[in-house]
Amino acid sequence: MMFLSVVEEKRLVRIVRIRGGKGFISRLMSIGIKEGKIVKVLNNIRGPVLISLGNLRIALGRGASFKIFVEYVKEGKNEL
Amino acid sequence: MSYRIALAGNPNSGKTTVFNLLCGAREKIGNWSGTTVEKKQGYFTHQNEKVEVVDLPGTYSLSVYSLDERIARDFLIKEKPDLVVCVVDASNLERNLYLVIQLLEMGQPVLLDLNMMDMVEKSKIKIDTQKLSRILGIDIVETVASKGKGLRELKEKIVGNLRRKERKIFRIDYHSLEKTIEEIASLLKDKKILSIPPRGAGVRILEQDFELLNKVKEAIPQIEKIKEKAETEITRLIGEDLETFIIEKRYAFLRGVIKECVKKEVSLEARLTFSDKLDKILTNRILGIPLFLFFMYLLFQLVFTLGTPLADLVDGFFGKLTESAKLFFENQNLPAWLGSLVSDGIISGVGSVLVFLPNIMFLFLGISILEGSGYLARAAFVMDRFMHALGLHGKSFIPMLLGFGCNIPGIMATRTLESRKDRILTILINPLMSCSARLPVYTLFASAFFPKNQGLVVFSLYLLGIVLAIFVAKVFKHIFFKGEVAPLVMELPPYRIPIPRNVLLSMWTRSFLFIKKAGTVIFLAVVFIWLLSSLPLGAQYAGENSLIGKLGKILAPLFKPAGFGFWQVAVALLFGILAKEVVVGSLGTLYGASEEGLKEVLLQHFSPLSAYAFLIMTLIYIPCVAAIATIKRETNWKWTALAVSYSLILGWGLSVLFYQIGRFFGG
């Protein structure tokens, strides 16, 4: 398990846990980011990350990406 | 009978485009989340029915996090429009439908507008709209609002839906929570205190809608107990809190709907691949910020290299107009004061501001392209790390960038920020962004004193504004807003080639405001200044003994340490508070000259050093009246007073410091 903020570009990860207040968590959920979802890291500029979730492209700031724990998913196993 | 409908939907799904199409209106459209931060009204008539349309800010759900979302939610729940047209980005159906089913649960009559159908067709996704319509129990219209497709059918269905009275009841199965929901619903049904369906209200209360809970708490005191019991049970059974459980169930329902109704033939869209490729470069860790600065530099080059020759043409026109007006009044034997009012006052004053219309139009063209392309949201992402250092996050960057056009929409755009602290801080520093009204002042002085490096000098002032904003943000954050920054979570729209019509429209609407301002505020200001310059009778026009001369002389000593202690300049700065262009306009009136003539006069009064000190002052001192009013509306008197006083002190202090240091080094 690791922070989303340290994942390299092009890797697929599964969201394991989201820390933070209720507001933050349900904000993420309303966009579609929640535990169990698989996302791809498109871009990581040392903290802020750009991820894709299906058709969506979502920017997460430094504060946000440090609150999301993820684990690697084997490449190719899950299509997006 | 007249009806009222609302346009609701996720951010950036095209509500405003639909609104403009329906009402023939010209509201601003951008390719970023949060273009609309206020509700807007319009009308259309179809089959003899008059329909009022309210365009709402985008929202993902009925749970609110920011001010613009609250505006949307409050309207939907409290004002109860006759019909909600849910505008949905058809290429992101699952998430977009979330709001739709929430509205249906609340008993709202909904018409679903599947927008951006061209994108869906391009990406070879097939949506079975008939099935979708059957499952949700509502009518569906397919549109491509950006190309005007589907308008007729939309109007048709809106009116049809408004006339129809009976609606299907919509419900989602909440499994283990069903008993509790029904219990609350039957309690609510007996009391009849809410105007929304009891079942929907029950679900809302369970998902922590405290506003609703507080409303019914008095009538049904046992409700909190019931809720607590359900909470512990769900946590024990499933290990989730109530809110998460309910959201999960809705998504589970939606997943089922999508599986039934949407067939994908190709998994990845060409458009997204292209968008991602662009993002590889534009949001690159190393290239992102330099590229952003490069685009900004390009923008200013556009403003000056293309704008200035046109501005010279306009200036020539006003110069001739002043001359012929003077001649006309002399030949017709009209009173001399009238000739002076028209030529020295109005034409010189208003003309010296309107000269900059071409520059300003190019600036707005650039900003409109940035907005329409989707790059604006990327800029926020790229700048997040940098903004974090200021104690703000990337989203605060959009209001600041918009501030380059005009601080008022910049301040309004802070409504998309979730935390109040971030909002106030962003509002406070917004006036430091050089708005287009300051451009005439910069351009006039830069072309007079730094003809070779015009672009660079103006760019340096924009940069100075940004640097000061950083500094001020840091200080204020430390004094007033200690604590963590709300994390940035922002959807990035795919890049689109901006639609020329929208870009031109947006450029025109904003430029027109500038022209309007020249015709009203600036016109009145120059007439007033002319009047003060001509009185008392017998005093030389704009001379030391005129009223304005006396007023200026009181203020002038204040500016002596900054190198521009002339009374004309003091007056120009004073009236510049009305609108920053008035600084140029009043100099034009006081020296009775058009732009070329004005430059010569200025060269006699200023040195390059004091000219730059004056530009620093113009950049920083006091936001214009309209901006002050907007700050007041968005915050309160306390913060408004702070915004006015800090900028005045900072502006004066910095221009004095600059001038004195410059002189020390023999400038």
XYZ file of C-alpha atoms in Angstrom:
747
model
C 0.000 0.000 0.000
C 1.249 3.491 -0.768
C 0.166 7.038 -1.343
C -1.228 7.855 -4.744
C 1.233 10.729 -4.804
C 4.207 8.398 -5.297
C 2.815 6.183 -8.067
C 4.740 6.375 -11.346
C 3.077 7.407 -14.556
C 1.182 4.824 -16.640
C 0.609 2.499 -13.674
C -2.769 1.042 -12.845
C -3.670 1.149 -9.166
C -6.615 0.156 -7.050
C -7.839 2.577 -4.405
C -7.619 0.852 -1.047
C -8.420 3.534 1.430
C -9.196 7.225 1.536
C -8.321 9.235 4.594
C -9.842 12.558 5.470
C -13.034 14.235 6.541
C -16.505 13.165 5.477
C -16.778 16.158 3.190
C -13.619 15.249 1.321
C -14.566 11.581 0.979
C -18.061 12.221 -0.318
C -16.737 14.930 -2.611
C -14.492 12.285 -4.182
C -17.379 9.838 -4.315
C -19.603 12.315 -6.108
C -17.007 12.475 -8.871
C -16.716 8.692 -8.876
C -13.507 8.086 -6.913
C -13.993 5.560 -4.162
C -12.439 2.528 -2.545
C -12.092 -0.442 -4.855
C -12.010 1.649 -8.023
C -9.118 1.122 -10.394
C -7.494 4.217 -11.787
C -4.581 4.891 -14.062
C -1.979 7.489 -13.198
C -1.485 9.557 -16.327
C 0.790 12.143 -14.933
C 2.536 12.732 -11.664
C 4.230 16.045 -11.145
C 5.619 15.231 -7.716
C 2.518 15.497 -5.651
C -0.337 16.641 -7.828
C -1.421 13.711 -9.994
C -3.592 13.402 -13.043
C -5.576 10.171 -13.115
C -8.010 8.562 -15.481
C -11.123 6.729 -14.429
C -13.029 5.471 -17.423
C -13.697 8.484 -19.570
C -12.856 10.917 -16.829
C -9.654 12.802 -16.271
C -9.287 14.043 -12.746
C -6.662 16.316 -11.249
C -5.845 15.711 -7.613
C -3.794 18.287 -5.808
C -0.924 17.519 -3.516
C -3.157 17.625 -0.462
C -5.580 15.151 -2.016
C -3.152 12.599 -3.437
C -1.508 12.191 -0.031
C -4.835 11.140 1.414
C -5.477 8.289 -1.000
C -3.883 4.877 -0.419
C -3.524 2.589 -3.402
C -2.001 -0.720 -4.482
C -0.681 -1.846 -7.842
C -2.879 -3.796 -10.192
C -1.240 -6.094 -12.723
C -1.059 -4.477 -16.118
C -3.548 -5.783 -18.638
C -5.704 -7.617 -16.165
C -8.253 -4.859 -15.818
C -9.243 -2.857 -18.787
C -10.311 0.719 -18.149
C -50.241 30.026 -17.871
C -46.516 30.450 -17.574
C -44.045 27.855 -16.375
C -40.642 27.874 -14.816
C -38.020 25.252 -15.609
C -34.444 24.796 -14.415
C -31.368 23.560 -16.259
C -29.325 21.369 -13.943
C -26.479 18.937 -14.386
C -22.828 18.184 -13.722
C -20.260 20.914 -14.318
C -19.166 21.293 -17.930
C -22.046 19.267 -19.357
C -23.192 22.153 -21.538
C -26.067 23.668 -19.566
C -25.253 27.184 -20.648
C -24.961 26.147 -24.286
C -28.435 24.630 -24.032
C -29.631 27.762 -22.243
C -28.334 30.051 -24.978
C -29.913 27.829 -27.576
C -33.309 27.770 -25.875
C -33.501 31.441 -25.063
C -31.398 32.908 -27.838
C -29.209 34.357 -25.092
C -25.505 35.089 -25.113
C -24.177 33.843 -21.835
C -20.512 32.998 -21.503
C -19.476 29.431 -22.301
C -16.198 27.860 -21.302
C -14.624 24.424 -21.398
C -13.998 24.185 -17.666
C -15.993 23.274 -14.617
C -17.563 26.287 -12.994
C -18.095 28.746 -15.838
C -21.539 29.517 -14.451
C -21.465 30.518 -10.793
C -24.805 32.295 -10.582
C -28.255 31.359 -11.709
C -29.320 33.094 -14.885
C -32.774 33.611 -16.298
C -34.193 33.653 -19.806
C -37.438 32.976 -21.653
C -38.770 31.183 -24.672
C -42.226 30.638 -26.092
C -43.356 27.439 -27.778
C -46.882 26.454 -28.775
C -48.197 29.553 -26.987
C -46.634 28.517 -23.684
C -44.304 31.021 -22.114
C -41.474 29.242 -20.332
C -39.014 30.871 -17.949
C -35.643 29.094 -17.971
C -33.175 29.234 -15.072
C -29.611 28.163 -15.821
C -28.001 26.783 -12.648
C -24.341 26.320 -11.737
C -23.111 22.767 -12.228
C -23.349 20.283 -9.403
C -22.440 16.626 -9.026
C -25.053 15.825 -6.423
C -27.507 17.383 -4.002
C -24.929 17.282 -1.226
C -23.163 20.591 -1.383
C -19.547 21.549 -0.907
C -19.179 24.983 -2.437
C -21.200 28.146 -2.837
C -22.083 27.661 -6.502
C -23.330 24.141 -5.761
C -25.423 25.495 -2.908
C -27.071 27.994 -5.246
C -28.062 25.111 -7.534
C -29.269 22.856 -4.738
C -31.284 25.513 -2.923
C -33.055 26.450 -6.107
C -33.922 22.853 -6.950
C -35.152 21.932 -3.489
C -36.710 25.146 -2.225
C -38.030 26.883 -5.330
C -39.437 23.730 -6.911
C -39.355 24.502 -10.622
C -42.161 23.006 -12.729
C -39.629 20.881 -14.575
C -35.917 20.197 -14.276
C -34.133 19.650 -17.546
C -31.100 17.610 -16.579
C -28.355 18.289 -19.082
C -26.083 15.286 -19.155
C -22.763 14.666 -20.848
C -23.772 11.481 -22.655
C -20.175 10.262 -22.857
C -19.979 10.095 -19.046
C -23.357 8.645 -18.337
C -22.838 6.794 -15.059
C -21.623 9.734 -13.026
C -23.927 12.223 -14.720
C -27.014 10.174 -13.978
C -26.294 10.251 -10.257
C -27.796 13.714 -9.919
C -30.748 12.659 -12.074
C -31.742 9.805 -9.793
C -31.270 11.993 -6.731
C -33.697 14.481 -8.235
C -36.150 11.716 -9.074
C -36.018 10.456 -5.504
C -36.954 13.942 -4.374
C -40.039 13.774 -6.564
C -38.803 16.361 -9.059
C -40.270 16.156 -12.555
C -37.232 15.579 -14.744
C -36.596 15.669 -18.465
C -33.277 14.132 -19.437
C -31.231 15.902 -22.092
C -28.487 13.635 -23.393
C -26.100 16.264 -24.643
C -22.884 15.907 -26.633
C -24.348 12.965 -28.533
C -21.850 13.585 -31.323
C -19.052 12.584 -28.956
C -20.915 9.405 -28.126
C -21.414 8.523 -31.767
C -17.800 9.277 -32.564
C -16.589 6.953 -29.856
C -18.914 4.190 -31.051
C -20.877 3.917 -27.853
C -24.508 2.946 -28.309
C -27.062 4.207 -25.826
C -30.466 2.526 -25.827
C -32.454 5.636 -24.976
C -35.836 3.915 -25.089
C -34.787 1.411 -22.480
C -33.165 4.118 -20.372
C -36.331 6.183 -20.555
C -38.390 3.171 -19.449
C -36.150 2.316 -16.485
C -35.992 5.877 -15.172
C -39.602 6.629 -16.072
C -38.779 9.946 -17.739
C -38.579 11.371 -21.257
C -35.237 11.687 -22.988
C -34.060 14.127 -25.662
C -30.800 13.788 -27.579
C -28.982 17.005 -28.413
C -25.713 18.373 -29.687
C -26.163 21.821 -28.224
C -22.861 23.192 -29.514
C -24.131 22.610 -33.072
C -27.731 23.513 -32.378
C -28.992 19.959 -32.982
C -32.114 18.701 -31.266
C -33.469 22.109 -30.249
C -36.916 21.578 -31.741
C -37.443 18.254 -30.084
C -36.177 19.666 -26.790
C -38.712 22.505 -26.807
C -41.412 20.095 -27.870
C -40.704 17.701 -25.012
C -40.322 20.495 -22.458
C -43.785 21.799 -23.247
C -45.194 18.264 -23.439
C -43.768 17.436 -20.018
C -45.032 20.668 -18.511
C -48.558 19.946 -19.664
C -48.545 16.396 -18.389
C -49.544 16.100 -14.777
C -49.094 12.492 -13.646
C -45.613 11.096 -13.119
C -44.178 7.705 -12.427
C -42.818 7.119 -8.960
C -39.154 6.324 -8.886
C -37.492 4.250 -6.223
C -34.224 2.556 -5.516
C -33.987 -0.516 -3.326
C -31.838 0.184 -0.267
C -31.900 -3.401 1.041
C -31.054 -3.454 4.737
C -32.105 0.158 5.117
C -35.583 -0.266 3.659
C -37.336 -0.771 6.973
C -35.841 2.376 8.483
C -36.651 4.438 5.407
C -40.268 3.322 5.432
C -40.504 4.021 9.147
C -39.307 7.581 8.709
C -41.445 8.033 5.602
C -44.636 7.045 7.383
C -43.831 9.409 10.265
C -43.276 12.234 7.787
C -46.431 11.380 5.907
C -48.528 11.808 9.050
C -47.015 15.164 9.946
C -47.139 16.660 6.448
C -44.416 19.199 7.171
C -42.362 18.788 4.018
C -43.231 19.455 0.414
C -41.004 16.657 -0.882
C -42.036 12.998 -1.008
C -41.657 11.375 2.420
C -39.570 8.483 1.132
C -37.109 10.779 -0.637
C -36.882 12.973 2.457
C -36.213 9.895 4.578
C -33.280 8.882 2.390
C -31.885 12.436 2.482
C -32.084 12.526 6.270
C -30.266 9.224 6.522
C -27.501 10.456 4.251
C -26.786 13.301 6.647
C -28.778 16.181 5.185
C -28.658 18.190 8.401
C -30.714 21.038 7.035
C -33.606 18.693 6.462
C -33.043 16.894 9.737
C -33.204 20.123 11.718
C -36.430 21.019 9.993
C -38.282 17.876 11.083
C -36.544 17.321 14.427
C -39.064 19.354 16.368
C -42.151 17.719 14.931
C -40.705 14.228 15.123
C -38.330 14.109 18.070
C -37.749 10.355 17.791
C -36.189 10.761 14.356
C -32.630 11.131 15.658
C -32.944 7.922 17.638
C -34.126 6.042 14.564
C -31.249 7.396 12.553
C -28.687 6.467 15.193
C -30.040 2.963 15.423
C -29.804 2.515 11.666
C -26.278 3.903 11.703
C -24.994 1.395 14.281
C -26.749 -1.449 12.525
C -25.314 -0.657 9.106
C -21.859 -0.200 10.583
C -22.144 -3.551 12.337
C -23.480 -5.372 9.296
C -21.480 -3.845 6.495
C -18.780 -1.761 8.140
C -19.765 1.443 6.360
C -21.375 4.641 7.523
C -24.885 5.478 6.382
C -23.935 8.088 3.837
C -21.433 5.818 2.099
C -23.925 2.976 2.143
C -26.605 5.041 0.423
C -24.205 6.454 -2.171
C -22.959 2.930 -2.882
C -26.475 1.650 -3.426
C -27.243 4.421 -5.875
C -24.104 3.663 -7.828
C -24.929 -0.020 -7.799
C -28.300 0.823 -9.293
C -26.652 3.025 -11.927
C -24.141 0.335 -12.849
C -27.083 -1.920 -13.563
C -28.720 0.753 -15.686
C -25.543 1.342 -17.671
C -25.063 -2.379 -18.255
C -28.599 -2.589 -19.624
C -28.561 0.491 -21.806
C -25.022 1.223 -22.960
C -23.063 -0.870 -25.430
C -19.453 -0.042 -26.040
C -17.891 -1.102 -29.280
C -14.494 0.445 -28.741
C -13.164 0.986 -25.263
C -10.986 4.022 -25.807
C -11.986 7.113 -27.631
C -9.722 8.730 -30.127
C -10.494 12.084 -28.634
C -9.333 11.035 -25.201
C -6.152 9.508 -26.535
C -5.407 12.741 -28.289
C -6.268 14.687 -25.150
C -3.996 12.463 -23.061
C -1.156 12.895 -25.515
C -1.488 16.647 -25.254
C -1.559 16.376 -21.490
C 1.706 14.440 -21.551
C 3.315 17.598 -22.829
C 1.209 20.413 -21.415
C 1.044 19.137 -17.852
C 4.523 17.679 -17.872
C 6.434 17.914 -14.613
C 9.268 19.922 -16.125
C 7.648 21.565 -19.148
C 4.268 22.432 -17.612
C 5.135 25.734 -15.960
C 7.498 27.051 -18.669
C 4.881 26.228 -21.288
C 2.255 28.077 -19.298
C 4.509 31.135 -19.052
C 5.233 30.854 -22.752
C 1.502 30.901 -23.558
C 1.055 33.947 -21.368
C 3.944 35.673 -23.119
C 2.422 34.764 -26.472
C -0.854 36.276 -25.338
C 0.796 39.598 -24.549
C 2.658 39.598 -27.816
C -0.695 39.066 -29.533
C -2.207 41.941 -27.594
C 0.554 44.336 -28.557
C 1.868 43.380 -31.969
C -1.606 43.003 -33.435
C -3.431 45.454 -31.211
C -1.151 48.479 -31.308
C -1.289 49.299 -35.057
C -5.083 49.182 -34.832
C -4.985 51.336 -31.714
C -2.962 53.919 -33.635
C -5.697 54.049 -36.254
C -8.340 54.675 -33.599
C -6.134 57.338 -32.043
C -5.739 59.094 -35.385
C -9.495 59.069 -35.764
C -10.096 60.680 -32.374
C -7.312 63.231 -32.980
C -9.054 64.339 -36.182
C -12.415 64.301 -34.466
C -11.161 66.659 -31.732
C -9.790 69.050 -34.355
C -12.923 69.077 -36.471
C -15.134 69.457 -33.406
C -13.125 72.502 -32.365
C -13.402 73.996 -35.841
C -17.078 73.212 -36.038
C -17.874 75.028 -32.806
C -15.744 78.034 -33.796
C -17.387 78.316 -37.238
C -20.890 78.002 -35.906
C -20.322 80.775 -33.367
C -21.387 78.501 -30.553
C -20.277 79.344 -27.020
C -16.612 78.571 -26.390
C -17.374 76.548 -23.272
C -19.480 74.110 -25.287
C -16.654 73.585 -27.756
C -14.279 73.026 -24.892
C -16.631 70.550 -23.215
C -17.043 68.489 -26.365
C -13.496 68.531 -27.692
C -11.280 68.904 -24.616
C -13.575 67.096 -22.252
C -15.593 64.383 -23.891
C -13.731 63.491 -27.068
C -10.239 63.697 -25.540
C -11.262 61.930 -22.375
C -13.430 59.118 -23.718
C -11.299 58.870 -26.868
C -8.069 58.354 -24.949
C -9.674 55.326 -23.290
C -11.390 53.886 -26.364
C -8.054 53.939 -28.183
C -7.194 50.778 -26.289
C -10.217 48.841 -27.475
C -8.187 46.819 -30.037
C -5.658 45.739 -27.372
C -8.426 44.763 -25.022
C -10.288 42.829 -27.688
C -7.190 40.758 -28.370
C -6.710 40.128 -24.655
C -10.267 38.854 -24.359
C -9.841 36.801 -27.505
C -6.876 35.076 -25.878
C -8.694 34.420 -22.611
C -11.737 33.096 -24.462
C -9.572 30.659 -26.416
C -7.913 29.505 -23.182
C -11.336 28.919 -21.645
C -12.820 27.182 -24.635
C -9.920 24.819 -25.250
C -9.883 23.225 -21.807
C -6.368 24.450 -21.054
C -7.542 26.638 -18.180
C -8.206 23.631 -15.936
C -4.750 22.243 -16.816
C -3.140 25.519 -15.843
C -4.770 25.113 -12.435
C -3.329 21.607 -12.172
C 0.170 22.632 -13.244
C 0.156 25.543 -10.825
C -1.136 23.487 -7.895
C 2.289 22.810 -6.419
C 3.215 26.443 -6.786
C -0.079 27.632 -5.339
C 0.347 25.213 -2.468
C 3.452 27.112 -1.495
C 1.218 30.185 -1.118
C -1.204 28.339 1.078
C -3.781 28.090 -1.702
C -4.586 25.350 -4.151
C -4.599 25.133 -7.912
C -8.257 25.938 -8.273
C -7.607 29.408 -6.848
C -5.502 29.958 -9.894
C -8.478 30.180 -12.268
C -9.991 33.251 -10.561
C -6.572 34.859 -10.671
C -6.142 34.198 -14.365
C -9.625 35.532 -15.083
C -8.644 38.606 -13.094
C -6.356 39.517 -15.990
C -9.507 40.156 -17.991
C -11.435 41.857 -15.222
C -11.272 41.398 -11.461
C -15.037 41.175 -11.108
C -15.547 37.824 -12.879
C -12.318 36.778 -11.176
C -13.800 37.452 -7.765
C -17.080 35.796 -8.770
C -15.234 32.677 -9.934
C -14.009 32.074 -6.377
C -17.464 30.649 -5.721
C -16.232 27.292 -6.991
C -13.783 27.049 -4.086
C -14.980 24.738 -1.369
C -13.436 26.334 1.687
C -14.437 29.789 2.842
C -10.906 30.564 3.954
C -9.499 29.820 0.500
C -12.256 31.910 -0.993
C -11.625 35.040 1.019
C -7.888 34.809 0.561
C -8.287 34.432 -3.207
C -10.669 37.388 -3.305
C -8.276 39.577 -1.337
C -5.389 39.054 -3.738
C -7.452 39.164 -6.915
C -7.191 42.938 -7.446
C -3.420 42.525 -7.744
C -4.003 40.775 -11.052
C -3.626 43.452 -13.711
C -7.072 43.740 -15.239
C -7.669 44.971 -18.763
C -8.666 48.417 -17.457
C -5.109 48.954 -16.303
C -3.766 48.031 -19.703
C -4.461 51.492 -21.214
C -2.390 53.116 -18.477
C 0.463 50.641 -18.926
C 0.392 50.935 -22.689
C 0.313 54.716 -22.703
C 3.304 55.058 -20.385
C 5.225 52.125 -21.831
C 4.935 53.469 -25.363
C 5.960 56.942 -24.239
C 8.906 56.024 -22.025
C 9.998 52.558 -23.120
C 9.090 52.441 -26.826
C 11.607 49.667 -27.545
C 10.508 47.339 -24.737
C 6.775 47.966 -24.514
C 5.795 44.302 -24.288
C 8.476 43.554 -21.729
C 7.584 46.494 -19.474
C 3.916 45.599 -19.475
C 4.733 41.922 -18.906
C 6.895 42.935 -15.938
C 3.932 44.709 -14.341
C 1.724 41.666 -14.739
C 4.501 39.605 -13.187
C 4.935 42.094 -10.346
C 1.232 41.771 -9.614
C 1.596 37.991 -9.363
C 4.664 38.207 -7.137
C 2.884 40.638 -4.827
C -0.168 38.380 -4.758
C 2.084 35.565 -3.549
C 3.593 37.767 -0.895
C 0.264 39.168 0.309
C -1.324 35.707 0.303
C 1.494 34.392 2.474
C 1.169 37.214 4.967
C -2.635 37.079 5.183
C -2.619 33.310 5.382
C -0.282 33.581 8.339
C -2.333 36.248 10.099
C -5.931 35.314 9.329
C -6.210 31.820 7.882
C -3.958 29.402 9.672
C -4.569 25.753 8.965
C -4.679 23.282 6.145
C -5.647 23.940 2.568
C -8.741 22.126 1.281
C -7.443 19.459 -1.122
C -7.803 20.046 -4.843
C -10.105 17.647 -6.656
C -11.004 18.788 -10.134
C -12.295 17.183 -13.257
C -10.332 17.993 -16.389
C -12.455 18.331 -19.520
C -11.076 16.817 -22.718
C -9.402 19.348 -24.965
C -11.671 20.765 -27.599
C -10.936 23.026 -30.469
C -12.751 26.158 -29.323
C -15.914 26.829 -31.305
C -15.254 30.101 -33.184
C -18.795 31.351 -32.592
C -18.500 30.923 -28.831
C -15.035 32.465 -28.704
C -16.071 35.493 -30.715
C -19.270 35.857 -28.746
C -17.445 35.747 -25.442
C -14.840 38.228 -26.706
C -17.542 40.543 -27.964
C -19.682 40.448 -24.792
C -16.713 41.358 -22.640
C -15.369 44.006 -25.012
C -18.817 45.499 -25.236
C -18.806 45.966 -21.459
C -15.631 47.989 -21.909
C -17.278 50.165 -24.554
C -20.334 50.537 -22.355
C -18.147 51.590 -19.466
C -16.493 54.188 -21.727
C -19.939 55.495 -22.612
C -21.211 55.691 -19.040
C -18.855 55.772 -16.061
C -15.899 57.157 -17.953
C -18.048 59.630 -19.860
C -19.546 60.999 -16.641
C -16.170 61.052 -14.939
C -14.553 63.109 -17.714
C -17.492 65.523 -17.859
C -17.189 65.955 -14.104
C -13.442 66.474 -14.378
C -13.949 68.942 -17.210
C -16.451 70.842 -15.076
C -14.063 71.005 -12.137
C -11.322 72.117 -14.547
C -13.415 74.949 -15.980
C -14.708 76.375 -12.702
C -14.592 78.911 -11.191
C -15.468 81.090 -14.178
C -12.552 83.059 -15.471
C -9.898 80.644 -14.254
C -7.696 79.152 -16.958
C -8.997 75.771 -18.184
C -7.336 72.997 -16.186
C -5.065 75.623 -14.679
C -3.707 75.760 -11.155
C -6.538 78.022 -10.028
C -9.380 75.876 -11.294
C -11.252 73.789 -8.728
C -9.536 70.664 -9.874
C -6.152 72.364 -9.657
C -6.825 73.240 -6.056
C -8.002 69.730 -5.242
C -4.989 68.227 -6.952
C -2.642 70.529 -5.104
C -3.854 69.246 -1.776
C -3.113 65.656 -2.795
C -0.001 66.186 -4.884
C 2.541 66.449 -2.022
C 1.614 62.880 -1.065
C 3.089 61.649 -4.331
C 6.201 63.778 -4.306
C 8.372 61.089 -2.699
C 7.337 58.751 -5.513
C 8.491 61.218 -8.161
C 5.134 62.271 -9.569
C 3.930 65.027 -7.289
C 2.011 66.953 -9.975
C -1.534 67.886 -9.277
C -2.815 66.519 -12.615
C -1.492 63.075 -11.741
C -2.962 63.223 -8.247
C -6.360 64.023 -9.749
C -6.023 61.231 -12.301
C -5.285 58.711 -9.539
C -8.172 59.961 -7.430
C -10.687 59.593 -10.243
C -9.069 56.358 -11.335
C -10.824 54.729 -8.402
C -14.062 55.053 -10.386
C -12.534 52.915 -13.118
C -8.859 52.494 -13.819
C -9.154 53.650 -17.420
C -10.147 57.046 -16.072
C -6.484 57.587 -15.147
C -5.771 57.892 -18.856
C -9.075 59.597 -19.602
C -8.571 62.306 -17.012
C -4.975 62.917 -18.074
C -6.385 63.305 -21.592
C -8.972 65.787 -20.375
C -6.611 67.722 -18.124
C -3.921 68.070 -20.758
C -6.577 68.408 -23.475
C -4.737 66.101 -25.813
C -5.229 62.844 -27.720
C -2.872 59.912 -27.205
C 0.052 61.175 -29.349
C -0.146 64.657 -27.858
C -0.520 63.211 -24.393
C 2.710 61.271 -24.761
C 4.628 64.472 -25.467
C 3.165 66.203 -22.436
C 3.959 63.225 -20.245
C 7.570 63.142 -21.462
C 7.984 66.665 -20.074
C 6.670 65.708 -16.638
C 7.965 62.210 -16.018
C 11.344 60.511 -16.183
C 11.372 56.806 -17.087
C 12.003 56.132 -13.392
C 9.023 58.094 -12.086
C 6.883 56.752 -14.939
C 7.524 53.202 -13.786
C 6.887 54.214 -10.164
C 3.569 55.631 -11.328
C 2.714 52.368 -13.089
C 3.459 50.466 -9.880
C 1.064 52.766 -8.070
C -1.619 52.288 -10.742
C -1.229 48.524 -10.541
C -1.655 48.242 -6.809
C -3.589 51.136 -5.272
C -7.269 50.543 -4.380
C -9.493 48.257 -6.494
C -11.973 50.150 -8.686
C -15.431 50.950 -7.310
C -17.099 48.036 -9.106
C -14.509 45.600 -7.732
C -14.941 46.987 -4.210
C -18.699 46.491 -4.495
C -18.170 42.909 -5.674
C -15.784 42.147 -2.812
C -18.380 43.507 -0.404
C -21.100 41.371 -1.941
C -18.996 38.205 -1.782
C -17.545 38.798 1.698
C -18.357 41.506 4.242
C -17.299 45.054 5.174
C -14.366 43.896 7.250
C -12.613 42.132 4.392
C -13.545 44.888 1.958
C -11.946 47.483 4.212
C -8.847 45.308 4.417
C -8.695 44.941 0.615
C -8.897 48.705 0.154
C -6.459 49.694 2.865
C -3.743 47.125 2.256
C -3.652 47.920 -1.459
C -3.405 51.655 -0.841
C -0.562 51.296 1.647
C 1.268 48.713 -0.432
C 0.892 50.716 -3.647
C 2.128 53.958 -2.183
C 4.921 52.334 -0.200
C 6.227 50.353 -3.118
C 6.218 53.189 -5.648
C 8.036 55.450 -3.173
C 10.546 52.714 -2.421
C 11.115 52.050 -6.112
C 11.616 55.729 -6.926
C 13.951 56.407 -4.017
C 16.105 53.353 -4.673
C 16.192 54.218 -8.364
C 17.319 57.748 -7.592
C 19.951 56.514 -5.196
C 21.481 54.494 -8.011
C 21.345 57.547 -10.223
C 18.294 56.673 -12.321
